[in-house]
Coordinates of C-alpha atoms in Angstrom, one line a residue:
Chain K
M19 CA -45.1 19.6 -28.1
T20 CA -45.4 23.1 -29.4
V21 CA -43.1 26.0 -29.2
I22 CA -45.7 28.7 -30.1
A23 CA -49.4 28.2 -29.8
T24 CA -52.0 30.9 -30.6
E25 CA -55.7 30.6 -30.3
S26 CA -57.9 33.0 -32.2
L27 CA -55.4 35.7 -31.5
S28 CA -56.6 39.1 -32.5
K29 CA -55.0 42.5 -32.4
R30 CA -57.1 45.5 -33.3
F31 CA -55.9 49.1 -33.5
P32 CA -58.3 51.9 -33.8
R33 CA -58.1 51.9 -37.6
V34 CA -56.7 48.5 -38.6
T35 CA -57.0 44.9 -37.6
A36 CA -53.4 43.7 -37.5
L37 CA -54.2 40.1 -36.5
D38 CA -57.6 38.5 -37.1
R39 CA -58.4 35.4 -35.1
L40 CA -55.1 33.7 -35.8
S41 CA -54.8 30.1 -34.6
V42 CA -51.6 28.3 -35.3
D43 CA -49.4 25.8 -33.6
I44 CA -45.7 25.9 -34.3
T45 CA -43.6 22.9 -33.5
P46 CA -39.8 22.7 -32.8
G47 CA -37.7 23.3 -35.8
V48 CA -37.2 26.1 -38.3
T49 CA -40.5 27.8 -39.1
G50 CA -40.9 30.5 -41.8
L51 CA -43.4 33.2 -41.3
V52 CA -44.4 34.7 -44.6
G53 CA -46.5 37.7 -45.4
A54 CA -46.4 40.9 -47.3
N55 CA -45.5 44.1 -45.5
G56 CA -48.3 44.9 -43.1
A57 CA -49.5 41.3 -42.9
G58 CA -49.2 41.3 -39.2
K59 CA -45.7 39.7 -38.7
S60 CA -44.3 42.3 -36.5
T61 CA -47.5 42.6 -34.4
L62 CA -47.4 38.8 -33.9
I63 CA -43.7 39.0 -32.7
K64 CA -44.6 41.8 -30.3
I65 CA -47.4 39.8 -28.8
L66 CA -45.3 36.7 -28.6
L67 CA -42.6 38.6 -26.6
G68 CA -45.3 39.7 -24.2
L69 CA -44.8 43.4 -25.1
S70 CA -48.2 44.1 -26.5
P71 CA -51.4 42.8 -25.2
A72 CA -53.7 40.9 -27.6
S73 CA -57.2 42.3 -28.1
E74 CA -58.6 38.9 -27.8
G75 CA -57.5 35.3 -27.9
R76 CA -54.6 33.6 -26.3
A77 CA -51.0 32.8 -27.1
A78 CA -48.4 30.7 -25.4
V79 CA -44.7 30.6 -26.0
L80 CA -42.7 27.6 -24.7
G81 CA -45.8 26.8 -22.7
L82 CA -45.8 30.2 -21.0
D83 CA -48.8 32.6 -21.3
V84 CA -47.8 35.8 -23.1
A85 CA -50.2 37.9 -21.1
T86 CA -48.9 37.0 -17.7
E87 CA -45.4 35.5 -18.1
G88 CA -43.8 37.9 -20.6
S89 CA -40.7 38.3 -18.5
A90 CA -40.1 34.6 -18.2
I91 CA -40.7 34.2 -22.0
R92 CA -38.2 36.9 -22.8
E93 CA -35.6 35.2 -20.6
S94 CA -35.6 32.1 -22.8
V95 CA -36.4 33.7 -26.2
G96 CA -34.0 35.6 -28.4
Y97 CA -35.1 38.4 -30.8
M98 CA -33.3 39.8 -33.7
P99 CA -35.0 42.9 -35.1
E100 CA -35.2 43.8 -38.7
H101 CA -33.7 47.3 -38.4
D102 CA -30.2 48.4 -37.4
C103 CA -29.9 48.3 -33.6
L104 CA -26.2 48.4 -32.9
P105 CA -24.3 51.3 -31.4
P106 CA -21.3 52.1 -33.6
D107 CA -18.8 53.1 -30.9
V108 CA -18.5 49.9 -28.9
S109 CA -17.0 46.6 -30.0
A110 CA -19.1 43.5 -30.7
T111 CA -17.7 41.8 -27.7
E112 CA -18.5 44.6 -25.3
F113 CA -22.0 45.0 -26.8
V114 CA -22.9 41.3 -26.7
V115 CA -21.5 40.9 -23.2
H116 CA -23.8 43.8 -22.0
M117 CA -26.8 42.2 -23.8
A118 CA -26.0 38.8 -22.2
R119 CA -26.1 40.5 -18.8
M120 CA -29.3 42.2 -19.6
S121 CA -30.7 38.7 -20.2
G122 CA -29.7 37.7 -16.7
L123 CA -26.3 36.0 -17.2
P124 CA -23.7 36.5 -14.5
P125 CA -20.7 38.5 -15.6
S126 CA -18.2 35.6 -16.1
A127 CA -20.8 33.5 -17.9
A128 CA -21.7 36.5 -20.1
R129 CA -18.1 36.9 -21.3
E130 CA -17.7 33.2 -21.9
R131 CA -21.0 32.8 -23.8
T132 CA -20.2 36.0 -25.8
A133 CA -16.9 34.5 -27.0
D134 CA -18.5 31.2 -27.9
T135 CA -21.5 32.8 -29.7
L136 CA -19.5 35.3 -31.7
R137 CA -17.3 32.4 -32.9
H138 CA -20.4 30.4 -33.8
V139 CA -21.8 33.2 -35.9
G140 CA -18.4 33.6 -37.6
L141 CA -16.9 36.7 -36.0
Y142 CA -13.3 36.4 -35.1
E143 CA -10.6 39.1 -34.8
E144 CA -12.9 41.9 -35.8
R145 CA -15.0 41.4 -32.7
Y146 CA -12.7 43.7 -30.7
R147 CA -13.1 46.6 -33.2
P148 CA -15.9 49.1 -32.9
I149 CA -19.1 48.0 -34.7
G150 CA -19.3 51.2 -36.7
G151 CA -16.6 49.8 -39.1
Y152 CA -18.4 46.5 -39.8
S153 CA -19.9 45.5 -43.1
T154 CA -23.7 44.8 -43.3
G155 CA -23.0 41.1 -43.1
M156 CA -20.9 41.4 -40.0
K157 CA -23.5 43.6 -38.3
Q158 CA -26.2 41.0 -39.1
R159 CA -24.0 38.4 -37.4
V160 CA -23.7 40.6 -34.3
K161 CA -27.4 41.1 -34.2
L162 CA -27.8 37.3 -34.4
A163 CA -25.2 36.8 -31.7
Q164 CA -27.0 39.0 -29.3
A165 CA -30.2 37.0 -29.9
L166 CA -28.4 33.7 -29.2
V167 CA -26.0 34.7 -26.4
H168 CA -28.2 33.7 -23.5
D169 CA -28.8 30.2 -25.1
P170 CA -32.5 30.7 -25.7
K171 CA -34.9 27.8 -26.5
L172 CA -36.4 29.8 -29.4
V173 CA -35.2 32.7 -31.5
L174 CA -37.4 35.1 -33.4
L175 CA -35.6 36.4 -36.5
D176 CA -37.1 39.4 -38.3
E177 CA -35.9 39.5 -41.9
P178 CA -32.4 38.3 -41.1
T179 CA -31.2 38.4 -44.7
N180 CA -32.3 42.0 -45.4
G181 CA -29.6 44.0 -47.1
L182 CA -27.2 41.1 -47.6
D183 CA -25.5 40.3 -50.9
P184 CA -26.0 36.8 -52.3
V185 CA -23.0 35.3 -50.5
G186 CA -23.9 36.9 -47.2
R187 CA -27.4 35.6 -47.7
D188 CA -26.2 32.1 -48.2
D189 CA -24.1 32.3 -45.1
M190 CA -26.9 33.6 -43.1
L191 CA -29.3 31.0 -44.3
G192 CA -26.8 28.3 -43.5
L193 CA -26.3 29.8 -40.0
I194 CA -30.1 29.8 -39.4
R195 CA -30.3 26.2 -40.4
R196 CA -27.5 25.4 -38.0
I197 CA -29.2 27.2 -35.1
H198 CA -31.7 24.4 -35.2
T199 CA -29.6 21.4 -36.4
D200 CA -26.4 22.1 -34.4
F201 CA -27.6 24.2 -31.5
G202 CA -31.0 22.6 -30.9
I203 CA -32.7 26.0 -30.8
S204 CA -36.1 26.5 -32.5
V205 CA -36.3 29.3 -35.0
L206 CA -39.2 31.5 -36.2
V207 CA -37.9 33.4 -39.2
T208 CA -39.9 36.0 -41.1
S209 CA -39.2 36.8 -44.7
H210 CA -40.9 37.9 -47.8
L211 CA -38.5 35.9 -49.9
L212 CA -40.0 32.5 -50.4
G213 CA -37.0 30.9 -52.0
E214 CA -35.1 31.5 -48.8
L215 CA -37.7 29.9 -46.6
E216 CA -37.9 26.9 -48.9
R217 CA -34.2 26.3 -48.3
T218 CA -34.1 26.8 -44.5
C219 CA -37.5 26.0 -43.1
D220 CA -39.2 22.8 -42.0
H221 CA -42.5 24.4 -41.9
V222 CA -44.0 27.5 -43.4
V223 CA -46.8 29.7 -42.0
V224 CA -48.4 32.2 -44.4
I225 CA -50.4 35.1 -43.0
D226 CA -52.1 37.8 -45.0
G227 CA -54.1 40.7 -43.6
G228 CA -53.7 39.2 -40.1
K229 CA -55.4 36.0 -41.1
L230 CA -53.8 32.6 -41.4
L231 CA -53.6 31.7 -45.1
R232 CA -51.8 28.4 -44.8
S233 CA -49.6 26.4 -42.4
S234 CA -47.9 23.3 -43.6
S235 CA -44.5 21.6 -43.8
T236 CA -42.1 22.7 -46.5
S237 CA -42.1 19.2 -48.0
D238 CA -45.9 19.4 -48.4
F239 CA -45.4 22.5 -50.5
T240 CA -42.8 21.0 -52.7
Q241 CA -43.5 17.2 -52.9
A242 CA -45.6 15.4 -55.4
T243 CA -45.9 18.5 -57.5
A244 CA -43.0 17.8 -59.7
S245 CA -43.2 19.1 -63.2
L246 CA -41.3 18.5 -66.4
A247 CA -39.8 21.3 -68.4
V248 CA -39.9 20.6 -72.2
E249 CA -38.4 22.7 -75.0
V250 CA -38.9 21.7 -78.6
T251 CA -37.8 23.1 -82.0
D252 CA -40.1 24.6 -84.6
T253 CA -40.4 22.8 -88.0
D254 CA -41.9 23.9 -91.3
E255 CA -44.9 21.9 -90.7
H256 CA -45.4 23.4 -87.2
P257 CA -44.0 27.0 -87.3
D258 CA -44.9 27.3 -83.6
G259 CA -43.7 24.0 -82.2
T260 CA -44.4 24.8 -78.6
A261 CA -48.1 25.7 -79.3
A262 CA -48.5 22.5 -81.3
L263 CA -47.0 20.4 -78.6
R264 CA -49.2 22.0 -76.0
A265 CA -52.3 21.2 -78.0
A266 CA -51.1 17.7 -78.5
L267 CA -50.5 17.2 -74.8
D268 CA -53.9 18.7 -74.0
R269 CA -55.4 16.0 -76.2
A270 CA -53.4 13.4 -74.4
G271 CA -55.0 14.6 -71.1
L272 CA -51.9 16.2 -69.7
T273 CA -51.7 19.7 -68.1
A274 CA -49.1 21.9 -69.8
S275 CA -48.5 25.6 -69.3
P276 CA -45.9 28.0 -70.6
A277 CA -43.1 28.6 -68.1
R278 CA -43.7 31.8 -66.3
R279 CA -40.8 34.0 -65.5
G280 CA -39.7 34.2 -62.0
A281 CA -41.3 31.3 -60.3
D282 CA -38.1 29.4 -60.0
G283 CA -35.6 32.0 -60.9
A284 CA -35.4 30.8 -64.5
P285 CA -35.8 33.3 -67.3
A286 CA -39.0 33.4 -69.1
S287 CA -39.2 31.6 -72.3
D288 CA -42.0 31.2 -74.8
H289 CA -40.4 28.0 -75.9
L290 CA -40.5 26.2 -72.6
L291 CA -43.5 24.2 -71.5
L292 CA -44.1 23.0 -67.9
V293 CA -46.0 19.7 -67.8
D294 CA -47.4 18.4 -64.6
V295 CA -46.0 14.9 -63.9
E296 CA -48.7 12.5 -63.0
G297 CA -46.6 9.3 -63.0
E298 CA -44.1 7.4 -65.1
E299 CA -46.4 7.3 -68.1
T300 CA -46.2 11.1 -68.4
Y301 CA -42.7 10.9 -69.7
D302 CA -43.7 8.4 -72.4
A303 CA -46.7 10.5 -73.3
V304 CA -44.6 13.6 -73.8
R305 CA -42.0 11.7 -75.8
D306 CA -44.8 10.2 -78.0
A307 CA -46.5 13.5 -78.5
I308 CA -43.2 15.1 -79.7
A309 CA -42.3 12.2 -81.9
G310 CA -45.9 12.3 -83.4
L311 CA -45.5 15.9 -84.3
G312 CA -42.0 15.3 -85.8
L313 CA -40.5 18.1 -83.6
G314 CA -36.9 18.1 -82.3
L315 CA -36.6 17.8 -78.6
V316 CA -34.1 20.4 -77.2
R317 CA -34.4 19.5 -73.6
M318 CA -36.6 17.7 -71.1
E319 CA -35.8 18.2 -67.4
Q320 CA -37.4 17.5 -64.1
R321 CA -38.4 20.5 -62.0
R322 CA -39.8 20.8 -58.5
H323 CA -42.6 23.1 -57.9
R324 CA -41.5 26.0 -55.8
I325 CA -43.4 27.4 -52.9
A326 CA -43.8 30.7 -54.8
E327 CA -45.8 29.0 -57.5
I328 CA -48.2 27.6 -55.0
F329 CA -48.6 30.9 -53.3
S330 CA -49.2 32.7 -56.6
S331 CA -52.1 30.3 -57.2
D332 CA -53.2 30.6 -53.6
S333 CA -53.5 34.4 -53.8
D334 CA -55.4 34.7 -57.0
G335 CA -57.1 37.8 -55.7
S336 CA -54.0 39.7 -55.0
D337 CA -52.0 40.0 -58.1
S338 CA -49.6 42.5 -56.7
E339 CA -48.5 40.2 -54.0
G340 CA -47.9 37.4 -56.4
N341 CA -45.8 39.6 -58.6
G342 CA -44.0 40.9 -55.5
N343 CA -43.1 37.4 -54.5
G344 CA -42.0 36.4 -57.9
G345 CA -39.8 39.4 -58.3
A346 CA -38.3 38.9 -54.9
V347 CA -37.4 35.3 -55.6
D348 CA -35.6 36.3 -58.7
A349 CA -33.2 38.3 -56.5
V350 CA -32.2 35.2 -54.5
Chain C
M20 CA -12.4 29.9 -21.6
P21 CA -12.4 27.0 -24.1
S22 CA -9.2 26.1 -25.8
E23 CA -9.3 27.5 -29.3
T24 CA -6.2 25.7 -30.6
V25 CA -6.7 24.2 -34.0
P26 CA -4.4 21.7 -35.6
Q27 CA -2.2 23.6 -38.0
Q28 CA -3.1 21.8 -41.2
Q29 CA -6.8 22.9 -40.7
R30 CA -8.1 26.1 -42.1
A31 CA -9.3 28.8 -39.8
D32 CA -12.9 28.4 -40.8
V33 CA -13.0 24.9 -39.4
I34 CA -13.3 26.5 -36.0
H35 CA -17.0 26.4 -36.8
N36 CA -17.0 22.7 -36.0
I37 CA -16.4 23.2 -32.3
G38 CA -19.7 22.1 -31.0
Y39 CA -22.3 24.3 -29.5
R40 CA -22.5 24.2 -25.7
H41 CA -25.7 24.9 -23.9
Y42 CA -25.8 27.3 -21.0
E43 CA -26.9 25.4 -17.8
G44 CA -25.9 28.1 -15.3
P45 CA -28.2 30.5 -13.4
R46 CA -30.3 33.2 -15.1
L47 CA -30.5 36.0 -12.6
G48 CA -33.6 37.7 -14.0
R49 CA -35.1 41.2 -14.0
A50 CA -33.6 42.7 -10.8
Y51 CA -30.1 41.7 -11.9
A52 CA -30.6 43.0 -15.4
R53 CA -31.8 46.3 -13.9
R54 CA -28.7 46.5 -11.7
S55 CA -26.4 45.7 -14.6
L56 CA -28.0 48.5 -16.7
F57 CA -27.6 50.9 -13.7
A58 CA -24.0 50.0 -13.3
Q59 CA -23.2 50.3 -17.0
S60 CA -25.0 53.7 -17.2
L61 CA -23.3 55.0 -14.1
R62 CA -19.8 53.9 -15.4
G63 CA -20.7 55.4 -18.7
A64 CA -21.5 58.7 -17.1
Y65 CA -17.8 59.0 -16.2
G66 CA -16.6 57.6 -19.5
L67 CA -15.7 54.2 -18.0
G68 CA -16.1 51.4 -20.5
R69 CA -16.2 53.9 -23.3
S70 CA -13.5 55.4 -25.5
A71 CA -10.6 57.4 -24.0
K72 CA -12.0 60.5 -25.6
S73 CA -15.3 60.3 -23.7
K74 CA -13.5 60.1 -20.4
V75 CA -11.9 63.5 -20.8
A76 CA -15.0 65.8 -20.2
P77 CA -16.5 64.1 -17.2
M78 CA -13.2 63.6 -15.5
L79 CA -12.2 67.2 -16.1
L80 CA -15.5 68.5 -14.8
F81 CA -15.1 66.3 -11.7
A82 CA -11.7 67.8 -11.1
V83 CA -13.1 71.3 -11.6
M84 CA -15.7 70.6 -9.0
C85 CA -13.2 69.3 -6.4
V86 CA -10.3 71.8 -6.8
P87 CA -12.0 74.8 -5.2
A88 CA -13.0 72.7 -2.2
A89 CA -9.4 71.5 -1.9
I90 CA -8.1 75.1 -2.1
I91 CA -10.7 76.3 0.5
V92 CA -9.7 73.6 3.0
S93 CA -6.0 74.2 2.5
V94 CA -6.5 77.9 3.2
A95 CA -8.7 77.1 6.2
I96 CA -6.0 74.8 7.6
A97 CA -3.1 77.1 6.9
T98 CA -4.7 80.2 8.3
D99 CA -6.5 78.6 11.3
L100 CA -10.0 79.8 10.3
K101 CA -12.8 79.5 12.9
K102 CA -15.3 78.4 10.2
L103 CA -15.2 77.4 6.6
P104 CA -15.5 80.4 4.2
V105 CA -18.2 78.5 2.3
E106 CA -21.3 76.7 3.6
Y107 CA -21.7 73.1 2.6
T108 CA -25.1 73.9 1.1
R109 CA -23.8 76.9 -0.8
Y110 CA -21.1 75.0 -2.7
A111 CA -23.2 73.4 -5.3
V112 CA -25.1 76.6 -6.0
M113 CA -21.8 78.4 -6.5
L114 CA -20.6 75.8 -9.0
Q115 CA -23.9 75.3 -10.7
A116 CA -22.4 76.1 -14.1
V117 CA -20.1 73.1 -13.8
I118 CA -22.9 70.8 -12.7
G119 CA -25.0 72.1 -15.6
L120 CA -22.3 71.4 -18.1
Y121 CA -21.8 67.9 -16.7
I122 CA -25.4 66.9 -16.8
A123 CA -25.9 68.5 -20.3
A124 CA -23.1 66.3 -21.7
Q125 CA -24.0 63.1 -19.9
A126 CA -27.8 62.9 -19.9
P127 CA -28.0 62.8 -23.7
Q128 CA -25.2 60.3 -23.7
A129 CA -27.2 58.0 -21.4
V130 CA -30.5 58.0 -23.3
S131 CA -30.1 59.4 -26.8
R132 CA -27.7 56.7 -27.9
D133 CA -30.2 53.9 -27.3
L134 CA -32.9 55.9 -29.1
R135 CA -30.7 57.0 -32.0
F136 CA -29.2 53.6 -32.7
K137 CA -32.6 51.9 -31.9
T138 CA -31.0 49.6 -29.3
I139 CA -34.2 50.0 -27.2
P140 CA -36.0 47.0 -28.7
L141 CA -33.1 44.8 -27.7
Y142 CA -33.5 45.9 -24.1
F143 CA -37.3 45.4 -24.1
S144 CA -37.0 42.0 -25.7
R145 CA -35.2 40.9 -22.5
P146 CA -36.6 40.3 -19.1
I147 CA -36.7 44.0 -18.0
E148 CA -39.8 46.2 -18.4
T149 CA -40.1 49.9 -19.2
V150 CA -40.0 50.8 -15.5
D151 CA -36.7 49.0 -15.0
Y152 CA -35.1 50.8 -17.9
V153 CA -36.3 54.2 -16.7
A154 CA -35.4 53.5 -13.1
A155 CA -31.9 52.3 -14.0
K156 CA -31.2 55.3 -16.2
F157 CA -32.7 57.8 -13.8
G158 CA -30.9 56.2 -10.8
A159 CA -27.6 56.1 -12.7
M160 CA -27.8 59.7 -13.7
A161 CA -28.8 60.9 -10.3
S162 CA -26.0 58.8 -8.7
A163 CA -23.4 60.2 -11.1
L164 CA -24.5 63.7 -10.2
F165 CA -24.5 62.9 -6.5
L166 CA -20.9 61.7 -6.9
L167 CA -20.0 64.9 -8.6
T168 CA -21.6 67.1 -6.1
A169 CA -20.9 65.2 -2.9
A170 CA -17.2 64.6 -3.5
P171 CA -16.3 68.3 -2.9
L172 CA -18.4 68.3 0.3
V173 CA -16.5 65.3 1.5
I174 CA -13.2 67.2 0.8
L175 CA -14.6 70.2 2.7
Y176 CA -15.7 68.0 5.6
T177 CA -12.4 66.2 5.9
G178 CA -10.5 69.4 5.7
A179 CA -12.8 71.0 8.3
L180 CA -12.1 68.1 10.7
L181 CA -8.3 68.3 10.0
A182 CA -8.5 72.1 10.8
K183 CA -10.0 71.0 14.1
L184 CA -13.3 73.0 13.6
D185 CA -16.2 72.2 15.8
F186 CA -17.2 68.5 15.0
A187 CA -20.9 68.8 15.8
D188 CA -21.3 71.9 13.7
Q189 CA -19.4 70.6 10.8
T190 CA -21.2 67.2 10.8
K191 CA -24.6 68.9 10.9
G192 CA -23.6 71.2 8.0
F193 CA -22.2 68.3 6.0
A194 CA -25.3 66.2 6.5
Q195 CA -27.5 69.2 5.4
G196 CA -25.2 69.6 2.4
L197 CA -25.5 66.0 1.4
V198 CA -29.3 66.1 1.6
S199 CA -29.3 69.2 -0.5
V200 CA -27.1 67.8 -3.3
G201 CA -29.1 64.6 -3.1
L202 CA -32.2 66.5 -4.0
L203 CA -30.3 68.5 -6.5
S204 CA -29.1 65.3 -8.2
L205 CA -32.6 63.9 -8.5
L206 CA -34.0 67.1 -9.8
F207 CA -31.3 67.8 -12.4
A208 CA -31.2 64.2 -13.5
G209 CA -34.9 64.1 -14.0
I210 CA -35.2 67.3 -15.9
S211 CA -32.2 66.6 -18.1
L212 CA -33.2 63.0 -18.9
V213 CA -36.7 64.1 -19.9
I214 CA -35.2 66.7 -22.3
A215 CA -32.6 64.3 -23.6
A216 CA -35.1 61.5 -24.2
I217 CA -37.2 63.7 -26.5
T218 CA -34.6 63.8 -29.2
P219 CA -32.4 61.0 -30.6
R220 CA -29.9 63.6 -31.6
R221 CA -27.2 64.0 -29.0
G222 CA -26.2 67.6 -30.0
F223 CA -29.7 68.9 -29.7
G224 CA -30.0 67.2 -26.3
V225 CA -26.9 68.9 -25.0
A226 CA -28.0 72.3 -26.2
A227 CA -31.5 71.9 -24.9
V228 CA -30.4 70.9 -21.4
I229 CA -27.9 73.8 -21.1
A230 CA -30.6 76.2 -22.4
V231 CA -33.2 75.0 -20.0
L232 CA -30.9 75.1 -17.0
T233 CA -29.1 78.4 -17.7
I234 CA -31.9 80.4 -19.4
S235 CA -34.3 79.6 -16.6
Y236 CA -31.7 80.6 -14.0
G237 CA -30.7 83.7 -15.9
A238 CA -34.4 84.8 -16.3
V239 CA -35.2 84.1 -12.6
S240 CA -32.3 85.9 -11.2
T241 CA -32.7 88.9 -13.5
V242 CA -36.4 89.3 -12.6
Q243 CA -35.5 88.7 -8.9
A244 CA -33.0 91.5 -9.1
I245 CA -35.5 93.9 -10.6
A246 CA -38.1 93.0 -8.0
F247 CA -35.5 93.5 -5.3
E248 CA -34.6 97.0 -6.6
Q249 CA -38.3 97.9 -6.5
D250 CA -38.5 96.6 -2.9
S251 CA -41.0 93.8 -3.7
T252 CA -39.1 91.3 -1.6
G253 CA -42.2 89.1 -1.3
V254 CA -42.0 88.5 -5.1
V255 CA -38.3 87.6 -4.8
R256 CA -39.3 84.6 -2.6
W257 CA -41.8 83.2 -5.0
L258 CA -39.8 83.8 -8.2
G259 CA -37.3 81.1 -7.2
L260 CA -39.9 78.5 -8.1
F261 CA -39.2 78.9 -11.7
S262 CA -35.7 77.5 -12.2
P263 CA -34.2 74.3 -10.9
I264 CA -31.2 75.6 -9.0
T265 CA -33.3 78.3 -7.2
I266 CA -35.8 75.7 -6.2
I267 CA -33.0 73.8 -4.5
D268 CA -31.8 77.1 -3.0
G269 CA -35.3 77.8 -1.7
V270 CA -35.7 74.4 -0.1
Q271 CA -32.4 74.4 1.6
T272 CA -32.9 78.0 2.8
A273 CA -36.2 77.0 4.4
F274 CA -35.3 73.7 5.9
L275 CA -31.5 72.9 5.6
G276 CA -30.1 76.0 7.4
A277 CA -28.6 77.5 4.3
S278 CA -28.4 81.2 3.7
S279 CA -30.2 82.1 0.5
S280 CA -28.4 83.3 -2.5
F281 CA -31.5 85.2 -3.6
P282 CA -31.0 89.0 -3.9
G283 CA -30.8 90.5 -0.4
G284 CA -31.0 87.0 1.0
F285 CA -34.7 87.0 0.9
G286 CA -35.2 83.2 0.7
P287 CA -38.5 81.5 1.5
G288 CA -39.4 80.8 5.1
A289 CA -41.1 77.6 6.3
G290 CA -44.5 78.4 4.7
P291 CA -43.4 79.2 1.1
G292 CA -40.6 76.6 1.7
A293 CA -43.3 73.9 1.9
V294 CA -44.4 74.9 -1.5
Y295 CA -40.8 74.7 -2.7
V296 CA -40.6 71.2 -1.4
L297 CA -43.9 70.2 -3.1
V298 CA -42.7 71.7 -6.4
L299 CA -39.4 69.9 -6.1
L300 CA -40.9 66.5 -5.4
G301 CA -43.6 67.1 -8.1
L302 CA -40.8 67.8 -10.6
I303 CA -38.9 64.7 -9.7
V304 CA -41.9 62.4 -9.8
G305 CA -43.2 64.2 -12.9
S306 CA -40.0 63.7 -14.8
F307 CA -40.0 60.0 -13.9
G308 CA -43.6 59.8 -15.2
L309 CA -42.8 61.6 -18.4
L310 CA -39.9 59.2 -19.0
M311 CA -42.2 56.2 -18.5
R312 CA -44.6 57.7 -21.0
R313 CA -41.8 58.3 -23.5
Y314 CA -40.4 54.8 -23.3
R315 CA -43.8 53.1 -23.4
K316 CA -44.1 54.5 -26.9
V317 CA -40.7 53.6 -28.3
G318 CA -41.0 49.9 -27.4
L319 CA -40.3 47.5 -30.2

């Protein structure tokens, strides 16, 4: 059972190749679509909605062919654009009712579904006021509501957390999670913030330059790659305790590296070592190494690898992207 | 409507916990969506479903269109006239300034908003296609204009019958008048929508529509007057092709029994009239085509 299936899907414009033989199957659930700006995310969404023909290859959404059944696809898919798309002079209720009718809902059903949907996205009294006076967070909720109002089987959300403050972001991420768990609607969400996708997605698809870089479940990204953060004191014998410990761990056959700033949102520290955990014996080896050097142990804590770290090692060639991701995660 | 009552000890945000209900009802598809957009745009052209402020201008212009007709028929009834002092086909030409103001205000309202606030992608991510959007907006604007221009004709016709004027004569004139304002509505709607759809700025749209309608008419009638003074009446006939209202005038003079408002009444006969009809139809179809082209680009 797949929600979206593409088969060597390509889209070429006169000067650029936006998608390059992309083959990916997306199953029900929340799927994150990651890629730098210009990686082909928007082009992919356009093709999936049946609004732009592919240069070659095929794609199916909910089992419907995008080339021939675009109208049927758009009837059971919701789309939330990245940019502002709301007229300021009408109320959220009027606007969403109109959009529900544009999706084919009869007038009475459109009103009922609008009331339900606005409540689900967390808009109450303010839904009768003109949208022009809403905060960014409220506008994002209206945009989400218009994508959900016709009870689609799949929603495509383009950068839904753009422009939100941390609290608004948390709310939106929670809402996206609930779209799947509570409403039973599959979600394809694009973002360049990996930390967000890690929290909401079951599955992550990474595209770069129109090519599929990686497609795997979020747990694959994060499991079994636990690491241990270790901080030690310096002593007279070892003026740089961290370096001494690193050397000792290397001798013991363990992989240790200084904590980089940003990967998990923690501040950089020259005094923090990340040690890959290979099993229970790793903890003993670290303890023994520290005791052998006579250093003081400040802290030793378990860390999960974050998706971002994996990507930054995936994309060795593109430093700028790695940095961009790291910086972006910091903001979460 | 579902009951939204919440036990009082609960906080308001617990309303979240009311479960999600799926929609099992009918989905009426593309044709219904097109009709809904048409209805919404037509209502919007008279300010219905919009703020109270935006109802003022269209309603006022509608009244201004109808009042002279009401005065004409009351005079006709009171003084027992043998025929109406104004032809059905002449009425819209006389009040073209009002029609111009109306379409200049409403055409940008109908299309610029969706462009300016980028609502277009929301439409095109739904079952409708470009042609549905364009047809709904074009149809709504033409219908709004038809309402505006046909209402006074209905008043004239009703009044004429009440004044016991010749039934056959009046019905024929009324029918010709309706055909004429129908063509006028299509032409004006097409031209104004094309102009309005170029710019997402409403103000520019309003100004540009007024400019195109009035400047072209002013230029044509001035040159026509000069040509008439110099006795080149043949030129007067052809000059009418260069402004929307004179095209309508030419068509109805040639085929709808109207007397021309061109200088000296030198309207086109059947031969040049056919050219007028071709130009008229070409402009209507052409503006539809231009709108299609415009909206194919602004997709998602």
